[in-house]
């Protein structure tokens, strides 16, 4: 008895979220026929979706497939930025007649590891270690607070924060506090530690495992304990300064 495969269009959907424009390759075999597709991600961690047709007429199950980034050249710069873990997430879904049949594989793509099927890799956005990197606060105007918004489609665990406040000659005691504005719970405020006087420059350091104290050797260095919280897209990190003057500035 001969059983025919269901009739209809078969395609692979590749969805990506990336912090920079990256070129990915979706390669594999289906019915002993090779296939190869190229996909260019967005640069702002927003979703990029692209469908690739395997067959216009029959249901085709891939025998094997992989998603790999274009590799940097080891001989000369070819415009490709290395992909580290936490920077580019990809998901491959099998579609039949434009309806989802199965998610074949989903995980972070790096230079050292793509995603494959079989066996399918299934990993969530927040599973495993992330990517460690530094972010600078936008420099505010004189007399304005620091403020940094978490980009969409990311989760941050803040490890350290450095803040520099330069005060003018106005005779007031400034008190620096740091506020984490969270959408899903009450805001978290790191209380002030010391009064900063006129015409001084003080460095404030917030560390996850640090203790709150004023520097012994350098009293202009202040340590503050950083809370262990998770920030999501749209949350903000801000200063909230008591008696901040028009001539004061954060740097």
CSV table of C-alpha atoms in Angstrom, one decimal:
chain,number,residue,atom,x,y,z
A,1,UNK,CA,0.0,0.0,0.0
A,2,UNK,CA,1.3,3.4,-0.9
A,3,UNK,CA,0.6,6.4,1.3
A,4,UNK,CA,1.0,9.8,-0.2
A,5,UNK,CA,2.4,12.7,1.8
A,6,UNK,CA,-0.2,15.4,2.6
A,7,UNK,CA,-0.4,18.0,-0.1
A,8,UNK,CA,0.4,21.6,0.7
A,9,UNK,CA,3.1,24.2,1.2
A,10,UNK,CA,5.9,23.4,3.7
A,11,UNK,CA,8.1,26.1,5.1
A,12,UNK,CA,10.5,26.9,7.9
A,13,UNK,CA,10.0,30.1,10.0
A,14,UNK,CA,13.1,31.7,11.4
A,15,UNK,CA,12.6,34.2,14.2
A,16,UNK,CA,15.4,36.2,15.7
A,17,UNK,CA,16.1,38.8,18.3
A,18,UNK,CA,19.6,40.4,18.1
A,19,UNK,CA,21.4,43.4,19.6
A,20,UNK,CA,23.2,44.1,16.3
A,21,UNK,CA,22.7,43.4,12.6
A,22,UNK,CA,23.9,39.8,12.1
A,23,UNK,CA,23.8,37.4,9.1
A,24,UNK,CA,22.6,33.9,9.9
A,25,UNK,CA,22.5,30.9,7.7
A,26,UNK,CA,19.8,28.2,7.9
A,27,UNK,CA,21.1,25.1,6.2
A,28,UNK,CA,20.0,21.5,6.1
A,29,UNK,CA,18.7,18.5,4.2
A,30,UNK,CA,15.1,17.6,3.4
A,31,UNK,CA,14.3,14.4,1.4
A,32,UNK,CA,18.0,14.1,0.5
A,33,UNK,CA,17.9,17.6,-1.0
A,34,UNK,CA,20.0,20.3,0.5
A,35,UNK,CA,18.6,23.7,1.3
A,36,UNK,CA,20.3,26.9,2.3
A,37,UNK,CA,18.8,30.3,3.3
A,38,UNK,CA,20.2,33.5,4.5
A,39,UNK,CA,18.7,35.7,7.2
A,40,UNK,CA,19.6,39.2,8.4
A,41,UNK,CA,18.5,40.2,11.9
A,42,UNK,CA,17.4,43.5,13.2
A,43,UNK,CA,19.7,45.6,15.3
A,44,UNK,CA,17.6,46.6,18.2
A,45,UNK,CA,16.6,43.3,19.7
A,46,UNK,CA,13.2,43.5,18.1
A,47,UNK,CA,11.6,40.4,16.5
A,48,UNK,CA,12.6,39.6,12.9
A,49,UNK,CA,10.5,36.9,11.2
A,50,UNK,CA,11.2,35.3,7.8
A,51,UNK,CA,9.6,32.2,6.2
A,52,UNK,CA,11.5,29.9,3.8
A,53,UNK,CA,9.7,27.5,1.5
A,54,UNK,CA,10.9,23.9,1.4
A,55,UNK,CA,8.1,22.6,-0.9
A,56,UNK,CA,5.1,24.2,-2.5
A,57,UNK,CA,3.3,20.9,-2.9
A,58,UNK,CA,4.1,18.3,-0.2
A,59,UNK,CA,4.7,18.0,3.5
A,60,UNK,CA,8.5,17.8,3.9
A,61,UNK,CA,10.1,17.0,7.3
A,62,UNK,CA,13.8,18.2,7.5
A,63,UNK,CA,16.2,15.4,8.0
A,64,UNK,CA,18.7,17.8,9.6
A,65,UNK,CA,19.1,21.6,9.9
A,66,UNK,CA,21.3,24.1,11.6
A,67,UNK,CA,21.3,27.9,12.2
A,68,UNK,CA,24.8,29.4,12.3
A,69,UNK,CA,26.1,33.0,12.2
A,70,UNK,CA,28.5,34.2,9.6
A,71,UNK,CA,31.9,33.7,11.1
A,72,UNK,CA,34.5,36.4,11.5
A,73,UNK,CA,37.5,36.0,9.3
A,74,UNK,CA,40.7,34.7,11.0
A,75,UNK,CA,42.9,36.4,8.4
A,76,UNK,CA,41.4,39.9,8.0
A,77,UNK,CA,38.5,41.9,9.1
A,78,UNK,CA,35.4,41.0,7.1
A,79,UNK,CA,32.9,43.3,8.8
A,80,UNK,CA,31.5,40.5,11.0
A,81,UNK,CA,31.2,41.1,14.7
A,82,UNK,CA,31.7,38.0,16.9
A,83,UNK,CA,28.5,36.7,18.5
A,84,UNK,CA,28.6,36.1,22.2
A,85,UNK,CA,26.1,34.3,24.3
A,86,UNK,CA,23.0,36.5,25.2
A,87,UNK,CA,23.4,38.7,22.0
A,88,UNK,CA,21.4,36.7,19.4
A,89,UNK,CA,18.4,34.4,20.0
A,90,UNK,CA,16.9,32.2,17.2
A,91,UNK,CA,13.9,30.0,16.9
A,92,UNK,CA,13.0,27.6,14.0
A,93,UNK,CA,9.4,26.5,13.4
A,94,UNK,CA,8.0,24.0,10.9
A,95,UNK,CA,4.9,25.3,9.1
A,96,UNK,CA,2.5,23.3,6.9
A,97,UNK,CA,0.0,25.4,4.9
A,98,UNK,CA,1.1,28.4,7.0
A,99,UNK,CA,0.1,26.7,10.2
A,100,UNK,CA,2.6,25.8,13.0
A,101,UNK,CA,3.4,22.1,13.2
A,102,UNK,CA,6.3,22.1,15.7
A,103,UNK,CA,9.1,24.3,17.1
A,104,UNK,CA,12.2,22.4,16.0
A,105,UNK,CA,14.9,24.3,17.9
A,106,UNK,CA,15.2,27.5,19.9
A,107,UNK,CA,18.3,28.9,21.7
A,108,UNK,CA,21.0,31.5,21.7
A,109,UNK,CA,23.3,31.4,18.7
A,110,UNK,CA,27.1,32.1,19.2
A,111,UNK,CA,30.2,31.7,17.1
A,112,UNK,CA,31.0,28.5,19.0
A,113,UNK,CA,27.4,27.0,18.9
A,114,UNK,CA,24.5,27.3,16.6
A,115,UNK,CA,21.2,25.6,17.0
A,116,UNK,CA,20.5,22.2,15.3
A,117,UNK,CA,17.7,19.7,14.6
A,118,UNK,CA,17.8,16.9,15.5
A,119,UNK,CA,18.1,16.9,18.4
A,120,UNK,CA,16.2,20.1,18.9
A,121,UNK,CA,17.6,22.6,21.3
A,122,UNK,CA,15.0,24.2,23.5
A,123,UNK,CA,16.1,27.0,25.7
A,124,UNK,CA,14.2,30.1,26.9
A,125,UNK,CA,15.4,33.7,26.7
A,126,UNK,CA,16.3,33.8,30.4
A,127,UNK,CA,17.9,30.3,30.8
A,128,UNK,CA,21.7,29.9,31.2
A,129,UNK,CA,24.3,32.6,31.6
A,130,UNK,CA,23.9,36.0,29.9
A,131,UNK,CA,26.4,38.4,28.3
A,132,UNK,CA,28.4,40.7,30.5
A,133,UNK,CA,28.9,44.2,29.2
A,134,UNK,CA,29.0,47.8,30.3
A,135,UNK,CA,26.4,50.6,29.6
A,136,UNK,CA,27.0,54.3,30.0
A,137,UNK,CA,24.4,56.6,31.5
A,138,UNK,CA,23.4,59.4,29.1
A,139,UNK,CA,25.1,62.6,30.3
A,140,UNK,CA,22.4,64.9,31.7
A,141,UNK,CA,22.2,68.6,31.7
A,142,UNK,CA,23.4,70.7,34.7
A,143,UNK,CA,21.0,70.3,37.6
A,144,UNK,CA,19.4,67.2,36.1
A,145,UNK,CA,19.3,63.6,37.4
A,146,UNK,CA,20.9,60.6,35.8
A,147,UNK,CA,18.4,58.2,34.1
A,148,UNK,CA,18.9,55.0,32.1
A,149,UNK,CA,16.1,53.0,30.6
A,150,UNK,CA,16.4,49.2,30.0
A,151,UNK,CA,15.9,48.4,26.3
A,152,UNK,CA,13.0,46.2,25.2
A,153,UNK,CA,13.4,42.4,25.0
A,154,UNK,CA,16.3,42.3,27.5
A,155,UNK,CA,16.6,41.4,31.2
A,156,UNK,CA,19.4,42.9,33.2
A,157,UNK,CA,21.0,41.8,36.4
A,158,UNK,CA,23.1,44.8,37.4
A,159,UNK,CA,26.5,43.9,38.8
A,160,UNK,CA,27.9,47.4,39.6
A,161,UNK,CA,27.1,51.1,39.1
A,162,UNK,CA,29.6,54.0,39.1
A,163,UNK,CA,28.3,57.5,39.6
A,164,UNK,CA,30.3,60.8,39.7
A,165,UNK,CA,28.6,64.0,41.1
A,166,UNK,CA,30.3,67.4,40.8
A,167,UNK,CA,28.7,70.1,42.9
A,168,UNK,CA,28.8,73.8,42.5
A,169,UNK,CA,29.5,76.5,45.1
A,170,UNK,CA,26.0,76.6,46.4
A,171,UNK,CA,26.0,75.9,50.2
A,172,UNK,CA,23.7,72.9,50.4
A,173,UNK,CA,24.2,69.3,51.5
A,174,UNK,CA,23.3,67.0,48.7
A,175,UNK,CA,22.2,63.4,49.3
A,176,UNK,CA,22.5,60.9,46.4
A,177,UNK,CA,20.0,58.0,46.2
A,178,UNK,CA,19.6,55.5,43.4
A,179,UNK,CA,16.1,54.4,42.4
A,180,UNK,CA,15.2,51.3,40.4
A,181,UNK,CA,11.8,51.9,38.8
A,182,UNK,CA,10.2,48.5,38.3
A,183,UNK,CA,6.9,47.9,36.4
A,184,UNK,CA,5.9,44.7,38.2
A,185,UNK,CA,6.5,45.7,41.9
A,186,UNK,CA,7.3,48.7,44.1
A,187,UNK,CA,10.3,50.8,43.2
A,188,UNK,CA,13.5,49.9,45.0
A,189,UNK,CA,15.5,52.8,46.5
A,190,UNK,CA,19.1,52.6,47.6
A,191,UNK,CA,19.3,55.2,50.5
A,192,UNK,CA,21.8,58.0,50.7
A,193,UNK,CA,25.0,57.4,52.7
A,194,UNK,CA,26.7,60.8,53.1
A,195,UNK,CA,26.0,64.5,52.7
A,196,UNK,CA,28.0,65.9,49.8
A,197,UNK,CA,28.9,69.6,50.3
A,198,UNK,CA,29.6,72.4,47.9
A,199,UNK,CA,32.4,72.4,45.4
A,200,UNK,CA,33.3,68.7,45.7
A,201,UNK,CA,33.6,65.8,43.4
A,202,UNK,CA,32.5,62.4,44.8
A,203,UNK,CA,32.5,58.9,43.4
A,204,UNK,CA,29.6,56.6,44.3
A,205,UNK,CA,30.1,52.9,43.8
A,206,UNK,CA,27.2,50.4,44.0
A,207,UNK,CA,28.3,46.8,44.2
A,208,UNK,CA,26.3,43.6,44.5
A,209,UNK,CA,28.4,42.2,47.3
A,210,UNK,CA,29.6,45.5,48.7
A,211,UNK,CA,28.9,47.1,52.0
A,212,UNK,CA,27.7,50.6,52.6
A,213,UNK,CA,30.4,52.9,53.9
A,214,UNK,CA,32.5,56.0,53.2
A,215,UNK,CA,36.1,55.5,52.1
A,216,UNK,CA,38.6,55.4,54.9
A,217,UNK,CA,41.6,56.6,52.9
A,218,UNK,CA,39.6,58.6,50.4
A,219,UNK,CA,36.4,60.1,52.0
A,220,UNK,CA,35.3,61.2,48.5
A,221,UNK,CA,34.7,57.6,47.6
A,222,UNK,CA,31.4,56.2,48.8
A,223,UNK,CA,30.3,52.5,48.6
A,224,UNK,CA,26.6,51.6,48.5
A,225,UNK,CA,25.0,48.1,48.6
A,226,UNK,CA,23.4,47.1,45.2
A,227,UNK,CA,20.2,45.1,45.5
A,228,UNK,CA,19.9,41.7,43.7
A,229,UNK,CA,17.0,42.5,41.4
A,230,UNK,CA,16.1,41.8,37.8
A,231,UNK,CA,15.3,44.7,35.4
A,232,UNK,CA,13.2,44.3,32.3
A,233,UNK,CA,12.6,46.4,29.2
A,234,UNK,CA,11.1,49.8,30.1
A,235,UNK,CA,12.4,49.7,33.7
A,236,UNK,CA,14.7,52.6,34.6
A,237,UNK,CA,17.7,53.3,36.9
A,238,UNK,CA,17.8,56.9,38.1
A,239,UNK,CA,19.3,59.1,40.7
A,240,UNK,CA,17.1,60.9,43.2
A,241,UNK,CA,19.2,63.7,44.8
A,242,UNK,CA,18.2,65.8,47.8
A,243,UNK,CA,19.0,69.5,47.2
A,244,UNK,CA,20.5,69.0,43.7
A,245,UNK,CA,21.5,72.5,42.5
A,246,UNK,CA,21.3,74.1,39.1
A,247,UNK,CA,25.1,74.1,38.8
A,248,UNK,CA,25.6,70.5,39.9
A,249,UNK,CA,26.3,67.9,37.3
A,250,UNK,CA,26.5,64.1,37.0
A,251,UNK,CA,29.3,62.6,34.9
